[in-house]
Short mmCIF file of C-alpha atoms in Angstrom, two decimals:
data_model
loop_
_atom_site.label_atom_id
_atom_site.label_comp_id
_atom_site.label_asym_id
_atom_site.label_seq_id
_atom_site.Cartn_x
_atom_site.Cartn_y
_atom_site.Cartn_z
CA MET A 1 -19.30 17.12 20.59
CA SER A 2 -15.68 15.96 20.23
CA THR A 3 -12.77 17.67 21.98
CA SER A 4 -11.36 18.86 18.67
CA ASN A 5 -14.69 20.52 17.80
CA ILE A 6 -14.82 22.23 21.20
CA VAL A 7 -11.29 23.57 20.69
CA ALA A 8 -12.13 24.60 17.14
CA ARG A 9 -15.07 26.73 18.31
CA GLN A 10 -12.75 28.71 20.58
CA PHE A 11 -10.52 29.56 17.63
CA GLU A 12 -13.43 30.97 15.61
CA ARG A 13 -13.22 34.12 17.74
CA ILE A 14 -9.66 34.86 16.59
CA PRO A 15 -8.93 36.51 13.20
CA GLU A 16 -8.61 33.93 10.41
CA ARG A 17 -5.10 34.87 9.33
CA THR A 18 -3.83 34.75 12.93
CA VAL A 19 -5.28 31.28 13.44
CA LEU A 20 -3.77 29.95 10.21
CA VAL A 21 -0.33 31.32 11.13
CA LEU A 22 -0.62 29.75 14.59
CA LEU A 23 -1.58 26.38 13.09
CA GLU A 24 1.31 26.46 10.61
CA ASN A 25 3.79 27.19 13.40
CA MET A 26 2.26 25.31 16.33
CA ILE A 27 5.42 23.27 16.88
CA TRP A 28 7.30 26.21 18.38
CA PRO A 29 4.92 26.97 21.30
CA ILE A 30 4.67 23.20 21.90
CA LEU A 31 8.47 22.96 21.99
CA ALA A 32 8.61 25.93 24.38
CA VAL A 33 6.11 24.30 26.77
CA ILE A 34 7.91 20.94 26.70
CA SER A 35 11.24 22.73 27.27
CA LEU A 36 9.83 24.41 30.39
CA LEU A 37 8.54 21.06 31.67
CA VAL A 38 11.95 19.46 31.10
CA LEU A 39 13.68 22.42 32.76
CA ALA A 40 11.43 21.98 35.80
CA THR A 41 11.79 18.19 36.07
CA VAL A 42 15.23 17.41 34.60
CA PRO A 43 17.14 20.73 34.74
CA ARG A 44 20.46 19.04 33.94
CA VAL A 45 19.39 18.81 30.29
CA PHE A 46 19.75 22.58 30.00
CA THR A 47 22.30 23.35 32.73
CA ASN A 48 24.76 20.77 31.37
CA THR A 49 25.99 22.15 28.04
CA MET A 50 27.54 18.77 27.20
CA ALA A 51 24.10 17.10 27.40
CA LEU A 52 22.62 19.79 25.18
CA ARG A 53 25.39 19.42 22.59
CA LEU A 54 25.07 15.63 22.62
CA MET A 55 21.32 15.98 22.14
CA LEU A 56 21.81 18.01 18.96
CA PHE A 57 24.64 15.73 17.78
CA ALA A 58 22.59 12.57 18.25
CA ALA A 59 19.62 14.18 16.46
CA VAL A 60 21.52 14.64 13.18
CA PRO A 61 20.78 11.24 11.50
CA LEU A 62 17.11 11.25 12.51
CA GLY A 63 16.83 14.89 11.45
CA LEU A 64 18.02 14.09 7.94
CA VAL A 65 15.58 11.16 7.68
CA VAL A 66 12.78 13.48 8.86
CA LEU A 67 13.78 15.92 6.11
CA ALA A 68 13.58 13.09 3.57
CA GLU A 69 10.14 12.02 4.81
CA SER A 70 8.86 15.60 4.95
CA ILE A 71 9.77 16.23 1.29
CA CYS A 72 7.70 13.18 0.30
CA LEU A 73 4.77 14.17 2.52
CA LEU A 74 4.65 17.68 1.04
CA SER A 75 4.25 16.13 -2.41
CA GLY A 76 1.25 14.13 -1.18
CA HIS A 77 3.23 10.89 -0.96
CA PHE A 78 5.10 9.09 1.79
CA ASP A 79 8.04 6.77 2.10
CA LEU A 80 8.16 3.76 4.42
CA SER A 81 11.64 2.85 3.18
CA VAL A 82 13.56 5.89 4.50
CA GLY A 83 15.29 3.93 7.28
CA ALA A 84 16.05 0.98 5.00
CA ILE A 85 17.57 3.29 2.35
CA ALA A 86 19.74 5.02 4.96
CA GLY A 87 20.90 1.69 6.38
CA PHE A 88 21.49 -0.08 3.08
CA SER A 89 23.43 2.87 1.63
CA ALA A 90 25.70 2.92 4.68
CA VAL A 91 26.23 -0.86 4.76
CA PHE A 92 26.88 -1.16 1.01
CA THR A 93 29.42 1.67 1.06
CA ALA A 94 31.13 0.24 4.14
CA MET A 95 31.46 -3.09 2.34
CA VAL A 96 33.00 -1.35 -0.67
CA LEU A 97 35.46 0.56 1.50
CA ALA A 98 36.41 -1.92 4.21
CA GLU A 99 35.41 -5.48 3.30
CA TRP A 100 35.71 -5.69 -0.49
CA SER A 101 38.48 -3.03 -0.60
CA LEU A 102 37.27 -1.80 -3.99
CA VAL A 103 37.77 1.86 -3.09
CA SER A 104 40.02 3.55 -0.53
CA SER A 105 39.28 7.21 -1.20
CA PRO A 106 36.96 8.82 1.40
CA VAL A 107 35.67 11.23 -1.24
CA LEU A 108 34.65 8.34 -3.49
CA GLY A 109 33.08 6.69 -0.47
CA VAL A 110 30.89 9.75 0.10
CA ALA A 111 30.00 9.83 -3.59
CA ILE A 112 29.04 6.14 -3.49
CA VAL A 113 26.82 6.37 -0.41
CA LEU A 114 24.96 9.40 -1.79
CA ALA A 115 24.64 7.84 -5.26
CA VAL A 116 23.24 4.59 -3.83
CA GLY A 117 20.62 6.40 -1.76
CA SER A 118 19.64 8.74 -4.60
CA ALA A 119 19.35 5.84 -7.06
CA ILE A 120 17.10 3.84 -4.72
CA GLY A 121 14.97 6.93 -4.10
CA ALA A 122 14.71 7.69 -7.83
CA THR A 123 13.66 4.08 -8.45
CA ASN A 124 10.91 4.53 -5.89
CA GLY A 125 9.78 7.62 -7.78
CA ILE A 126 9.88 5.95 -11.19
CA MET A 127 7.85 2.98 -9.97
CA ILE A 128 5.23 5.32 -8.50
CA ALA A 129 5.11 8.05 -11.17
CA LYS A 130 5.67 6.00 -14.32
CA LEU A 131 4.31 2.57 -13.45
CA GLY A 132 1.49 3.73 -11.19
CA MET A 133 2.56 1.77 -8.13
CA ASN A 134 0.79 2.64 -4.89
CA PRO A 135 3.29 4.61 -2.74
CA PHE A 136 2.46 2.51 0.33
CA LEU A 137 3.04 -0.82 -1.41
CA GLN A 138 6.09 0.40 -3.35
CA THR A 139 7.94 1.84 -0.36
CA LEU A 140 6.87 -1.09 1.83
CA ALA A 141 8.44 -3.44 -0.71
CA PHE A 142 11.70 -1.45 -0.67
CA PHE A 143 11.56 -1.33 3.12
CA ILE A 144 11.58 -5.12 3.15
CA ILE A 145 14.03 -5.57 0.26
CA PHE A 146 16.71 -3.18 1.47
CA GLY A 147 16.13 -3.91 5.14
CA GLY A 148 16.86 -7.56 4.34
CA GLY A 149 19.57 -6.54 1.89
CA LYS A 150 21.67 -5.17 4.73
CA LEU A 151 21.67 -8.55 6.43
CA ALA A 152 22.38 -10.29 3.14
CA LEU A 153 25.54 -8.19 2.80
CA THR A 154 26.77 -8.75 6.32
CA THR A 155 25.66 -9.93 9.74
CA GLN A 156 28.71 -8.48 11.48
CA PRO A 157 29.58 -4.85 12.31
CA ILE A 158 31.94 -3.29 9.78
CA SER A 159 34.86 -1.29 11.15
CA GLY A 160 38.17 -0.07 9.76
CA LEU A 161 36.60 2.59 7.55
CA PRO A 162 38.83 5.40 6.22
CA GLU A 163 39.25 8.20 8.74
CA GLY A 164 38.33 10.82 6.18
CA TYR A 165 35.03 9.03 5.55
CA VAL A 166 33.86 8.85 9.17
CA ALA A 167 35.35 12.16 10.37
CA PRO A 168 32.54 14.53 9.24
CA GLY A 169 29.84 12.48 10.96
CA GLY A 170 32.03 12.05 14.03
CA ASN A 171 32.55 15.78 14.50
CA GLU A 172 29.57 17.29 16.29
CA TYR A 173 30.02 20.77 14.83
CA VAL A 174 30.32 19.50 11.26
CA ALA A 175 27.41 17.06 11.64
CA ILE A 176 25.09 19.65 13.22
CA GLY A 177 26.16 22.15 10.55
CA ILE A 178 25.26 19.67 7.79
CA LEU A 179 21.83 19.09 9.36
CA LEU A 180 21.04 22.80 9.70
CA ALA A 181 22.41 23.62 6.25
CA SER A 182 20.32 20.83 4.69
CA PHE A 183 17.10 22.11 6.26
CA ALA A 184 17.91 25.74 5.41
CA PHE A 185 18.81 24.94 1.81
CA MET A 186 15.69 22.86 1.18
CA ALA A 187 13.49 25.45 2.92
CA VAL A 188 14.80 28.08 0.50
CA VAL A 189 14.29 25.71 -2.46
CA PHE A 190 10.70 24.99 -1.44
CA ARG A 191 9.94 28.66 -0.77
CA TYR A 192 11.53 30.39 -3.74
CA THR A 193 11.93 27.97 -6.66
CA ALA A 194 9.56 26.67 -9.30
CA PHE A 195 10.38 23.13 -8.20
CA GLY A 196 9.30 23.87 -4.62
CA GLN A 197 6.04 25.41 -5.80
CA ALA A 198 5.47 22.40 -8.07
CA VAL A 199 5.88 20.03 -5.10
CA TYR A 200 3.28 21.97 -3.10
CA ALA A 201 0.96 22.03 -6.13
CA VAL A 202 1.29 18.27 -6.69
CA GLY A 203 0.71 17.67 -2.99
CA SER A 204 -2.42 19.84 -2.96
CA ASP A 205 -4.03 18.41 -6.11
CA GLU A 206 -2.04 16.28 -8.54
CA GLU A 207 -4.66 16.45 -11.30
CA ALA A 208 -4.94 20.23 -11.07
CA ALA A 209 -1.15 20.54 -11.10
CA ARG A 210 -0.97 18.45 -14.27
CA ALA A 211 -3.74 20.55 -15.84
CA VAL A 212 -1.72 23.76 -15.42
CA GLY A 213 1.32 22.24 -17.09
CA ILE A 214 3.38 20.88 -14.21
CA ARG A 215 5.23 17.68 -15.12
CA THR A 216 3.94 15.78 -12.12
CA ASP A 217 5.82 12.58 -12.98
CA ARG A 218 9.16 14.36 -13.07
CA THR A 219 8.33 16.19 -9.85
CA ILE A 220 7.50 12.95 -8.03
CA ILE A 221 10.66 11.23 -9.27
CA ALA A 222 12.75 14.24 -8.18
CA VAL A 223 11.04 14.23 -4.77
CA TYR A 224 11.89 10.58 -4.15
CA ALA A 225 15.44 11.02 -5.47
CA LEU A 226 15.93 13.90 -3.04
CA SER A 227 14.45 11.79 -0.27
CA GLY A 228 16.90 9.00 -1.05
CA PHE A 229 19.78 11.48 -1.11
CA PHE A 230 19.01 12.76 2.39
CA CYS A 231 18.46 9.20 3.65
CA ALA A 232 21.94 8.31 2.40
CA LEU A 233 23.31 11.46 4.03
CA ALA A 234 21.73 10.25 7.27
CA GLY A 235 23.38 6.84 6.86
CA TRP A 236 26.76 8.49 6.31
CA MET A 237 26.35 10.73 9.37
CA LEU A 238 25.25 7.76 11.47
CA THR A 239 28.36 5.86 10.36
CA GLY A 240 30.54 8.72 11.59
CA TYR A 241 28.56 9.05 14.82
CA THR A 242 29.08 5.40 15.79
CA GLY A 243 32.46 4.91 14.06
CA LEU A 244 31.32 1.66 12.46
CA VAL A 245 28.41 0.19 10.52
CA SER A 246 26.24 -2.41 12.22
CA PRO A 247 23.75 -4.58 10.28
CA ASP A 248 20.84 -2.96 12.14
CA ILE A 249 21.95 0.58 11.37
CA ALA A 250 19.06 3.07 10.90
CA ASP A 251 16.43 0.48 11.87
CA ASP A 252 13.29 1.85 13.54
CA MET A 253 13.72 5.36 12.13
CA VAL A 254 10.62 5.49 9.96
CA PHE A 255 8.01 5.99 12.69
CA PRO A 256 9.92 8.70 14.61
CA ALA A 257 10.41 10.38 11.22
CA PHE A 258 6.66 10.41 10.62
CA ALA A 259 6.02 11.65 14.19
CA ALA A 260 8.51 14.52 13.91
CA ALA A 261 7.15 15.61 10.52
CA ILE A 262 3.51 15.56 11.66
CA ILE A 263 4.26 17.34 14.93
CA GLY A 264 6.18 19.88 12.89
CA GLY A 265 3.05 20.72 10.91
CA ILE A 266 3.59 18.74 7.69
CA SER A 267 0.23 17.60 6.32
CA LEU A 268 -0.31 13.87 5.90
CA PHE A 269 -2.18 14.62 2.68
CA GLY A 270 0.40 16.92 1.15
CA GLY A 271 0.55 20.53 0.06
CA ARG A 272 0.81 22.13 3.50
CA GLY A 273 3.55 22.58 6.07
CA LYS A 274 7.06 23.95 6.39
CA LEU A 275 10.34 22.08 6.48
CA LEU A 276 11.59 24.25 9.34
CA GLY A 277 8.56 23.08 11.33
CA ALA A 278 9.74 19.50 10.79
CA LEU A 279 13.09 20.54 12.26
CA GLY A 280 11.17 21.68 15.33
CA GLY A 281 9.62 18.21 15.50
CA VAL A 282 13.10 16.68 15.46
CA LEU A 283 14.19 18.93 18.33
CA LEU A 284 11.08 17.97 20.31
CA LEU A 285 11.67 14.21 19.96
CA SER A 286 15.37 14.62 20.78
CA LEU A 287 14.58 16.75 23.83
CA VAL A 288 12.17 14.16 25.21
CA GLU A 289 14.64 11.32 24.59
CA THR A 290 17.50 13.26 26.19
CA ALA A 291 15.35 14.09 29.23
CA LEU A 292 14.56 10.39 29.69
CA ASN A 293 18.22 9.40 29.37
CA VAL A 294 19.53 12.14 31.67
CA GLY A 295 16.70 11.46 34.14
CA GLY A 296 17.86 7.84 34.43
CA PHE A 297 14.72 6.25 33.04
CA ASP A 298 14.78 2.71 31.65
CA PRO A 299 15.97 2.93 28.00
CA THR A 300 13.10 0.66 26.96
CA LEU A 301 10.72 3.45 27.95
CA ILE A 302 12.03 5.55 25.09
CA GLU A 303 10.24 3.32 22.56
CA VAL A 304 7.04 3.61 24.57
CA VAL A 305 7.37 7.38 24.77
CA ASN A 306 8.04 7.58 21.03
CA GLY A 307 4.79 5.70 20.46
CA ILE A 308 2.93 8.05 22.81
CA VAL A 309 4.43 11.06 21.04
CA LEU A 310 3.27 9.64 17.70
CA LEU A 311 -0.25 9.17 19.11
CA ILE A 312 -0.27 12.74 20.43
CA ALA A 313 0.97 13.92 17.04
CA ILE A 314 -1.97 12.25 15.31
CA LEU A 315 -4.43 13.76 17.81
CA LEU A 316 -2.88 17.18 17.31
CA TYR A 317 -3.06 16.72 13.56
CA ASN A 318 -6.78 15.85 13.69
CA THR A 319 -7.48 18.82 15.95
CA LYS A 320 -5.48 21.12 13.74
CA GLU A 321 -7.34 20.03 10.59
CA THR A 322 -10.71 20.47 12.33
CA ILE A 323 -9.76 23.98 13.44
CA ARG A 324 -8.50 24.85 9.97
CA GLU A 325 -11.67 23.65 8.25
CA ARG A 326 -13.90 25.51 10.71
CA VAL A 327 -11.95 28.75 10.40
CA LEU A 328 -11.91 28.61 6.59
CA SER A 329 -15.63 27.75 6.50
CA ALA A 330 -16.40 30.68 8.81
CA GLY A 331 -14.35 32.95 6.54
CA VAL A 332 -16.31 31.83 3.46
CA ARG A 333 -19.67 32.36 5.20
CA SER A 334 -18.69 35.87 6.28
#
């Protein structure tokens, strides 16, 4: 008998509703346990308020990419191009503002970066919903195209951006506020609006959603457009955080984004999970990374730890699904 089955049998003794609530919110007890371990081994993470503030500040760009990925996952789709969209949007806008000098207004710069990301995301959605492209192949193609597109635009870091453009992302309070407001706003949208319910319905069963009158194609296009918007927002925040735009900006964000979303309880197959849980996943990854940095570990270990966290996330996901199926089956039998 597998470990997940052994664990699942223990949960059969607990009331069904209690188990389901625990599974939906498992990120928070996990975060509490990891926080206690960090407090015991690297107490400076919590006793040094500067380290804690920097942890939240540095988590803003990844958090927005996780939000983008989570929206796609809830609809039963995924997006491998989230990092490439964030990076390309930031590089293209930086070229417009600083290298090509086509625009000098910071407000127009913000409009451009968000429009570029949203347009790329919407194109992803159109290719998938209207032309029937496989989401994996479509977003992989855009991952390659726009990842390479950054280097085609420039191989040198771009500096000299307007102060008003980089200031929001460079201010920790504003950046953290944008992250929290984005998660809160989308959580309300997904909980209380017809669009949010349509996304969950499409993620649970696309054919059934279409049968009850939901315009699944429009929903999917809107999901990818929103994903592109938040990717672009991440690219803008990352630009402010670093003060310039490097050609490798936002590289290697896609796998941590998946890890944070899965740890946060978002289903890989759509239709289940909460966006606020994904925010918990972001906090968990950031806490682990901060503990490694403050503890003086080799920076190269961070990539290894991220991989281990992703593996643990997958194991947790499998265990969670096994428990859920057993509990629901037991409820049906009774």
